[in-house]
Amino acid sequence: MRLFASALAAVTALALTAAAGSVSAAGSSSATGSQAATRPGTATVSDTATARLPDHYVIPGGKAFPTGVAYDPRSGHYYVGSAQDGTLYRGHVRKPAARVWSPAGRDGRSFTAGMTIDTEGRLYVNGGATGTLRVYDTATGDLLTTLHGAKGGFVNDVTVAADGTAYVTDSFKPVVYRLTEDERGRWKLEHWLDVDASGVDWVDGQHNLNGIVAVGDRHLLAVQSNTGKLWRVDRSTGRTTEVDLGGHTVVNGDALAWRDGRLYVTQGNLYADPDTEPQVAVIEMDDDLTHGRFLHGLVPPEGLHHPSAAAITDHDRLLVVNSQYNRWAAGLPPQTLPFTLSSLPLE
């Protein structure tokens, strides 16, 4: 998630910490086995049905700095993108390591942000400060389309609703894009929501709307990284409502994942605050998505190294990218190698 010179500093405050290994629960992940540490406000989860699955996956390369992740339930494959050079990796949940699926620079890719896969197996890859969104056929690797967001923006995260409509956040421009494909296979990216006019407390030059997820047939949920606020958006009207979290915030919130009434929010430590521990926040939402209750934060014994993206698999696992993006944005080498994707059993 990058923007060049001046924006780079602001972007630094974006990605999220990650780490390998087993995890102690808190919403979108949990610890594997008895070694998971329980802290105040955290929960420990045992894993029996999926015990044979790896608790982390290796992303090759000493400078990969992985960012987004997408999971394909049809095949068991996951896809991960690189902030360093735009490489796309693919792995399988039953194998310990990913491999290069599409090399750096192919189709003009030089950076990746949020990713997702639709029900037809199309992989959506956002390009952050490059302003692009690409769609790939996972069966062939073919590029289906390249679209462009607003100039000077940061095309960040993407979700696909049940009807096939995709919604995309721009963290540096007050807009939510809508992406559709017509009967003739033509793709269209439109400026769908004027975020400034929607009531969101937009702050220029900071990382605003980030993670986004479609919930049910009617709504979207989006997290605002700089303020820690969560927003509900009506897909029919565009009406935007702040979710009441009972005084809790999800500052540095990055990716969102949804399952069975619970929202999982990856939270990095964008400003290296020693009192802030990177985690995955677990929030229990009410039926109309206007209120949420923070349950706990999921943290592995080793901690998380700027967790960025997350995806839920059909093995009751949450895949969390240990991006170390904060190091990349600061021009620093990785804090730990290899880069990994944590696999956390859900409660």
Short mmCIF file of C-alpha atoms in Angstrom, two decimals:
data_model
loop_
_atom_site.label_atom_id
_atom_site.label_comp_id
_atom_site.label_asym_id
_atom_site.label_seq_id
_atom_site.Cartn_x
_atom_site.Cartn_y
_atom_site.Cartn_z
CA MET A 1 0.00 0.00 0.00
CA ARG A 2 2.17 2.80 -1.09
CA LEU A 3 2.13 6.20 -2.40
CA PHE A 4 5.48 7.75 -3.34
CA ALA A 5 7.47 10.23 -1.38
CA SER A 6 5.15 12.33 0.80
CA ALA A 7 2.39 9.78 0.80
CA LEU A 8 4.79 7.02 1.78
CA ALA A 9 5.00 8.33 5.31
CA ALA A 10 1.25 8.33 5.61
CA VAL A 11 1.06 4.93 4.11
CA THR A 12 3.55 3.66 6.62
CA ALA A 13 0.75 4.08 9.02
CA LEU A 14 -1.21 1.51 7.19
CA ALA A 15 -0.25 -2.07 6.88
CA LEU A 16 -0.23 -4.44 9.82
CA THR A 17 2.12 -6.65 11.70
CA ALA A 18 2.39 -10.34 11.18
CA ALA A 19 4.10 -13.36 12.55
CA ALA A 20 4.33 -17.06 12.10
CA GLY A 21 3.42 -19.80 14.44
CA SER A 22 0.47 -20.86 16.56
CA VAL A 23 -1.93 -18.30 17.90
CA SER A 24 -3.93 -17.42 20.98
CA ALA A 25 -7.48 -16.46 20.22
CA ALA A 26 -9.21 -13.19 19.81
CA GLY A 27 -11.64 -13.11 17.09
CA SER A 28 -10.27 -14.09 13.80
CA SER A 29 -7.62 -16.48 14.82
CA SER A 30 -6.66 -18.62 17.70
CA ALA A 31 -3.79 -20.51 19.15
CA THR A 32 -2.85 -23.96 18.03
CA GLY A 33 -2.29 -26.48 20.77
CA SER A 34 -1.55 -25.90 24.44
CA GLN A 35 1.29 -23.41 23.95
CA ALA A 36 -1.01 -20.50 23.12
CA ALA A 37 -0.61 -17.75 25.69
CA THR A 38 -3.71 -16.28 27.29
CA ARG A 39 -3.65 -12.62 28.20
CA PRO A 40 -6.31 -10.36 29.71
CA GLY A 41 -8.83 -9.73 26.97
CA THR A 42 -7.65 -12.69 24.93
CA ALA A 43 -8.91 -16.23 24.59
CA THR A 44 -7.22 -19.52 23.84
CA VAL A 45 -8.71 -21.91 21.32
CA SER A 46 -7.91 -25.57 20.87
CA ASP A 47 -7.77 -27.07 17.42
CA THR A 48 -8.68 -30.69 16.87
CA ALA A 49 -10.45 -31.15 13.54
CA THR A 50 -7.78 -29.26 11.62
CA ALA A 51 -4.74 -30.26 13.67
CA ARG A 52 -2.95 -31.68 10.66
CA LEU A 53 -2.96 -28.37 8.81
CA PRO A 54 0.14 -26.18 9.13
CA ASP A 55 -0.10 -23.36 11.65
CA HIS A 56 1.77 -21.10 9.25
CA TYR A 57 2.88 -20.97 5.63
CA VAL A 58 6.19 -19.67 4.29
CA ILE A 59 6.24 -16.93 1.67
CA PRO A 60 9.56 -17.22 -0.21
CA GLY A 61 12.05 -14.40 -0.63
CA GLY A 62 13.96 -12.18 1.74
CA LYS A 63 12.21 -9.04 0.49
CA ALA A 64 8.70 -10.27 -0.28
CA PHE A 65 6.86 -8.07 2.25
CA PRO A 66 3.51 -9.81 1.61
CA THR A 67 0.35 -7.72 1.76
CA GLY A 68 -3.03 -9.03 0.56
CA VAL A 69 -4.42 -12.56 0.72
CA ALA A 70 -7.33 -14.31 -0.99
CA TYR A 71 -8.62 -17.87 -0.48
CA ASP A 72 -10.30 -20.06 -3.10
CA PRO A 73 -12.59 -22.65 -1.43
CA ARG A 74 -12.99 -24.54 -4.70
CA SER A 75 -9.35 -25.60 -4.75
CA GLY A 76 -7.93 -24.95 -1.29
CA HIS A 77 -5.43 -22.51 -2.76
CA TYR A 78 -4.59 -19.13 -1.29
CA TYR A 79 -2.99 -16.21 -3.09
CA VAL A 80 -0.68 -13.60 -1.57
CA GLY A 81 0.69 -10.40 -3.10
CA SER A 82 3.95 -8.50 -2.53
CA ALA A 83 4.39 -4.84 -1.60
CA GLN A 84 8.00 -5.00 -2.71
CA ASP A 85 7.51 -5.75 -6.39
CA GLY A 86 3.98 -6.97 -7.11
CA THR A 87 4.79 -10.69 -7.20
CA LEU A 88 1.77 -12.96 -6.71
CA TYR A 89 2.29 -16.19 -4.76
CA ARG A 90 0.05 -19.23 -4.54
CA GLY A 91 -0.01 -21.96 -1.93
CA HIS A 92 -2.28 -24.74 -0.72
CA VAL A 93 -3.60 -25.00 2.82
CA ARG A 94 -2.19 -28.52 3.18
CA LYS A 95 1.31 -27.61 2.07
CA PRO A 96 3.85 -25.66 4.16
CA ALA A 97 5.01 -23.07 1.62
CA ALA A 98 3.77 -20.91 -1.23
CA ARG A 99 5.39 -20.50 -4.63
CA VAL A 100 5.53 -17.72 -7.20
CA TRP A 101 2.35 -17.80 -9.30
CA SER A 102 2.84 -14.59 -11.29
CA PRO A 103 6.26 -12.92 -11.23
CA ALA A 104 7.07 -9.31 -10.41
CA GLY A 105 6.33 -6.83 -13.17
CA ARG A 106 3.95 -9.05 -15.13
CA ASP A 107 1.04 -7.03 -16.53
CA GLY A 108 2.73 -3.93 -15.12
CA ARG A 109 2.25 -4.96 -11.49
CA SER A 110 4.72 -3.39 -9.07
CA PHE A 111 2.75 -3.36 -5.81
CA THR A 112 -0.21 -5.19 -4.30
CA ALA A 113 -2.71 -4.24 -1.62
CA GLY A 114 -6.07 -5.93 -0.90
CA MET A 115 -7.15 -9.07 -2.73
CA THR A 116 -10.18 -11.34 -2.96
CA ILE A 117 -11.62 -14.16 -5.09
CA ASP A 118 -15.20 -14.32 -6.36
CA THR A 119 -17.39 -17.40 -6.79
CA GLU A 120 -16.22 -17.82 -10.38
CA GLY A 121 -12.57 -18.04 -9.38
CA ARG A 122 -11.56 -14.54 -10.50
CA LEU A 123 -8.77 -13.02 -8.45
CA TYR A 124 -9.03 -9.28 -7.72
CA VAL A 125 -5.70 -7.59 -7.01
CA ASN A 126 -5.57 -3.96 -5.87
CA GLY A 127 -2.52 -1.84 -6.61
CA GLY A 128 -2.44 0.71 -3.78
CA ALA A 129 -0.67 3.92 -4.84
CA THR A 130 -0.34 2.66 -8.42
CA GLY A 131 -4.09 3.34 -8.64
CA THR A 132 -4.91 0.04 -10.33
CA LEU A 133 -7.25 -2.90 -9.86
CA ARG A 134 -6.57 -6.05 -11.87
CA VAL A 135 -8.72 -9.14 -12.27
CA TYR A 136 -7.22 -12.54 -13.12
CA ASP A 137 -8.58 -15.92 -14.12
CA THR A 138 -7.08 -18.27 -11.53
CA ALA A 139 -7.55 -21.28 -13.81
CA THR A 140 -5.36 -19.87 -16.58
CA GLY A 141 -3.49 -16.98 -14.96
CA ASP A 142 -4.82 -14.68 -17.69
CA LEU A 143 -5.35 -11.01 -16.96
CA LEU A 144 -9.02 -10.21 -17.56
CA THR A 145 -8.99 -6.47 -17.02
CA THR A 146 -7.02 -3.55 -15.58
CA LEU A 147 -8.94 -0.59 -14.19
CA HIS A 148 -7.82 2.69 -12.66
CA GLY A 149 -8.99 4.64 -9.63
CA ALA A 150 -8.71 8.36 -8.91
CA LYS A 151 -5.38 10.03 -9.57
CA GLY A 152 -3.32 10.32 -6.39
CA GLY A 153 -5.44 7.75 -4.59
CA PHE A 154 -4.58 4.48 -2.88
CA VAL A 155 -6.72 1.61 -4.18
CA ASN A 156 -6.69 -0.51 -1.09
CA ASP A 157 -9.18 -3.25 -0.25
CA VAL A 158 -11.89 -5.09 -2.16
CA THR A 159 -14.91 -7.28 -1.40
CA VAL A 160 -17.36 -9.07 -3.69
CA ALA A 161 -21.04 -9.22 -2.69
CA ALA A 162 -23.24 -12.25 -3.28
CA ASP A 163 -24.61 -10.77 -6.52
CA GLY A 164 -21.09 -10.46 -7.97
CA THR A 165 -20.73 -6.70 -7.49
CA ALA A 166 -17.33 -5.69 -6.12
CA TYR A 167 -16.67 -2.72 -3.84
CA VAL A 168 -13.25 -1.12 -3.46
CA THR A 169 -11.89 1.38 -0.92
CA ASP A 170 -9.51 4.21 -1.69
CA SER A 171 -7.66 5.17 1.48
CA PHE A 172 -6.44 8.55 0.24
CA LYS A 173 -9.40 9.68 -1.84
CA PRO A 174 -12.93 9.98 -0.34
CA VAL A 175 -14.55 7.46 -2.64
CA VAL A 176 -15.73 3.87 -2.63
CA TYR A 177 -15.61 2.34 -6.10
CA ARG A 178 -18.07 -0.16 -7.50
CA LEU A 179 -16.87 -2.73 -10.02
CA THR A 180 -19.24 -4.63 -12.27
CA GLU A 181 -19.08 -6.83 -15.36
CA ASP A 182 -21.80 -6.79 -18.00
CA GLU A 183 -23.16 -9.67 -20.09
CA ARG A 184 -20.54 -9.05 -22.78
CA GLY A 185 -17.65 -9.37 -20.34
CA ARG A 186 -16.93 -5.65 -20.17
CA TRP A 187 -15.76 -4.36 -16.80
CA LYS A 188 -16.68 -0.99 -15.32
CA LEU A 189 -15.18 0.77 -12.29
CA GLU A 190 -17.32 3.70 -11.14
CA HIS A 191 -17.15 6.23 -8.32
CA TRP A 192 -20.05 4.84 -6.32
CA LEU A 193 -19.96 6.48 -2.87
CA ASP A 194 -18.92 10.05 -2.10
CA VAL A 195 -17.33 9.37 1.28
CA ASP A 196 -17.03 13.07 2.19
CA ALA A 197 -20.77 13.54 1.76
CA SER A 198 -21.60 10.28 3.56
CA GLY A 199 -20.72 11.54 7.03
CA VAL A 200 -17.42 9.71 7.43
CA ASP A 201 -14.88 11.87 9.32
CA TRP A 202 -12.41 12.05 6.48
CA VAL A 203 -8.89 13.36 7.16
CA ASP A 204 -6.81 14.36 4.13
CA GLY A 205 -3.31 12.90 4.01
CA GLN A 206 -4.09 10.06 6.39
CA HIS A 207 -5.11 6.49 5.87
CA ASN A 208 -8.91 6.52 6.01
CA LEU A 209 -11.21 3.78 4.75
CA ASN A 210 -9.33 0.53 4.44
CA GLY A 211 -10.77 -2.95 4.97
CA ILE A 212 -14.22 -3.62 3.52
CA VAL A 213 -16.50 -6.65 3.59
CA ALA A 214 -19.98 -7.40 2.20
CA VAL A 215 -22.39 -8.76 4.81
CA GLY A 216 -25.65 -10.31 3.67
CA ASP A 217 -27.50 -8.95 0.65
CA ARG A 218 -27.72 -5.36 1.76
CA HIS A 219 -24.74 -4.00 3.66
CA LEU A 220 -21.03 -3.35 3.62
CA LEU A 221 -18.80 -2.84 6.65
CA ALA A 222 -15.67 -0.71 6.33
CA VAL A 223 -12.99 0.20 8.86
CA GLN A 224 -11.30 3.59 9.05
CA SER A 225 -7.65 3.06 9.95
CA ASN A 226 -6.80 6.53 11.27
CA THR A 227 -9.80 6.96 13.59
CA GLY A 228 -10.54 3.35 14.48
CA LYS A 229 -14.20 3.79 13.54
CA LEU A 230 -16.33 1.13 11.88
CA TRP A 231 -18.93 2.11 9.29
CA ARG A 232 -22.01 0.35 7.91
CA VAL A 233 -22.92 1.21 4.33
CA ASP A 234 -26.28 0.41 2.73
CA ARG A 235 -25.60 -0.95 -0.75
CA SER A 236 -28.98 0.22 -2.06
CA THR A 237 -28.90 3.82 -0.84
CA GLY A 238 -25.27 4.51 0.05
CA ARG A 239 -26.43 5.63 3.50
CA THR A 240 -23.48 5.37 5.88
CA THR A 241 -23.83 4.85 9.63
CA GLU A 242 -21.13 4.67 12.29
CA VAL A 243 -21.27 1.36 14.15
CA ASP A 244 -21.57 1.75 17.93
CA LEU A 245 -18.70 -0.27 19.41
CA GLY A 246 -19.51 0.64 22.99
CA GLY A 247 -16.59 3.03 23.29
CA HIS A 248 -14.09 0.61 21.76
CA THR A 249 -12.13 1.54 18.63
CA VAL A 250 -10.13 -0.45 16.09
CA VAL A 251 -7.40 2.09 15.38
CA ASN A 252 -4.95 0.84 12.74
CA GLY A 253 -7.67 -1.51 11.52
CA ASP A 254 -6.68 -2.98 8.16
CA ALA A 255 -8.45 -6.03 6.77
CA LEU A 256 -11.93 -7.31 7.65
CA ALA A 257 -13.23 -10.88 7.60
CA TRP A 258 -16.78 -11.98 8.43
CA ARG A 259 -18.28 -15.20 9.67
CA ASP A 260 -21.43 -16.14 11.61
CA GLY A 261 -22.08 -12.75 13.15
CA ARG A 262 -18.48 -12.04 14.04
CA LEU A 263 -16.20 -9.50 12.45
CA TYR A 264 -12.44 -10.06 12.50
CA VAL A 265 -10.27 -6.94 12.21
CA THR A 266 -6.50 -7.08 11.76
CA GLN A 267 -4.80 -4.32 13.75
CA GLY A 268 -1.16 -3.48 13.27
CA ASN A 269 0.99 -1.03 15.18
CA LEU A 270 1.42 1.70 12.64
CA TYR A 271 3.15 4.17 14.92
CA ALA A 272 5.27 1.73 16.95
CA ASP A 273 3.43 2.65 20.15
CA PRO A 274 4.94 0.43 22.89
CA ASP A 275 1.54 0.30 24.60
CA THR A 276 -0.21 -1.02 21.50
CA GLU A 277 0.01 -4.71 20.70
CA PRO A 278 -0.82 -5.83 17.15
CA GLN A 279 -3.73 -8.25 17.17
CA VAL A 280 -6.81 -9.53 15.40
CA ALA A 281 -9.83 -7.97 17.08
CA VAL A 282 -12.96 -10.09 17.35
CA ILE A 283 -16.21 -8.14 17.35
CA GLU A 284 -19.64 -9.66 17.81
CA MET A 285 -22.17 -7.76 15.70
CA ASP A 286 -25.90 -7.40 16.20
CA ASP A 287 -28.33 -8.39 13.46
CA ASP A 288 -28.68 -4.94 11.89
CA LEU A 289 -24.94 -4.23 12.09
CA THR A 290 -25.40 -0.98 14.01
CA HIS A 291 -23.81 -2.22 17.24
CA GLY A 292 -20.76 -4.34 17.90
CA ARG A 293 -19.18 -5.75 21.04
CA PHE A 294 -15.42 -6.28 21.28
CA LEU A 295 -14.85 -9.82 22.57
CA HIS A 296 -11.08 -10.20 22.62
CA GLY A 297 -7.90 -9.78 20.65
CA LEU A 298 -6.16 -12.71 19.08
CA VAL A 299 -2.37 -12.74 19.53
CA PRO A 300 0.05 -15.65 19.03
CA PRO A 301 2.75 -16.36 21.63
CA GLU A 302 5.34 -14.88 19.25
CA GLY A 303 3.24 -11.79 18.64
CA LEU A 304 2.16 -10.45 15.26
CA HIS A 305 4.44 -8.58 12.90
CA HIS A 306 2.19 -5.99 11.30
CA PRO A 307 -0.77 -8.23 10.40
CA SER A 308 -2.33 -6.94 7.21
CA ALA A 309 -4.83 -9.00 5.23
CA ALA A 310 -6.95 -11.91 6.46
CA ALA A 311 -9.11 -14.57 4.83
CA ILE A 312 -11.29 -17.30 6.33
CA THR A 313 -10.91 -20.79 4.88
CA ASP A 314 -13.41 -23.63 4.79
CA HIS A 315 -11.23 -25.46 7.32
CA ASP A 316 -12.38 -23.14 10.12
CA ARG A 317 -9.11 -21.24 9.90
CA LEU A 318 -8.21 -17.61 9.56
CA LEU A 319 -5.23 -16.86 7.34
CA VAL A 320 -3.40 -13.72 8.51
CA VAL A 321 -0.57 -12.10 6.56
CA ASN A 322 2.52 -11.26 8.61
CA SER A 323 3.39 -8.41 6.33
CA GLN A 324 6.09 -6.45 8.19
CA TYR A 325 4.78 -3.63 6.02
CA ASN A 326 5.78 -1.07 8.64
CA ARG A 327 9.40 -2.04 8.00
CA TRP A 328 8.99 -1.85 4.25
CA ALA A 329 7.37 1.60 4.37
CA ALA A 330 10.19 2.87 6.57
CA GLY A 331 12.83 1.51 4.19
CA LEU A 332 14.01 -1.03 6.74
CA PRO A 333 14.86 -4.72 6.26
CA PRO A 334 12.46 -7.34 7.64
CA GLN A 335 12.56 -7.87 11.38
CA THR A 336 12.28 -11.61 11.00
CA LEU A 337 12.52 -14.19 8.22
CA PRO A 338 11.01 -16.06 6.56
CA PHE A 339 7.88 -14.10 5.78
CA THR A 340 4.83 -16.06 6.82
CA LEU A 341 1.11 -16.41 6.66
CA SER A 342 -0.36 -17.49 10.01
CA SER A 343 -3.16 -20.06 10.04
CA LEU A 344 -5.32 -19.57 13.10
CA PRO A 345 -8.12 -21.95 14.12
CA LEU A 346 -11.44 -20.21 14.66
CA GLU A 347 -13.40 -20.65 17.84
#
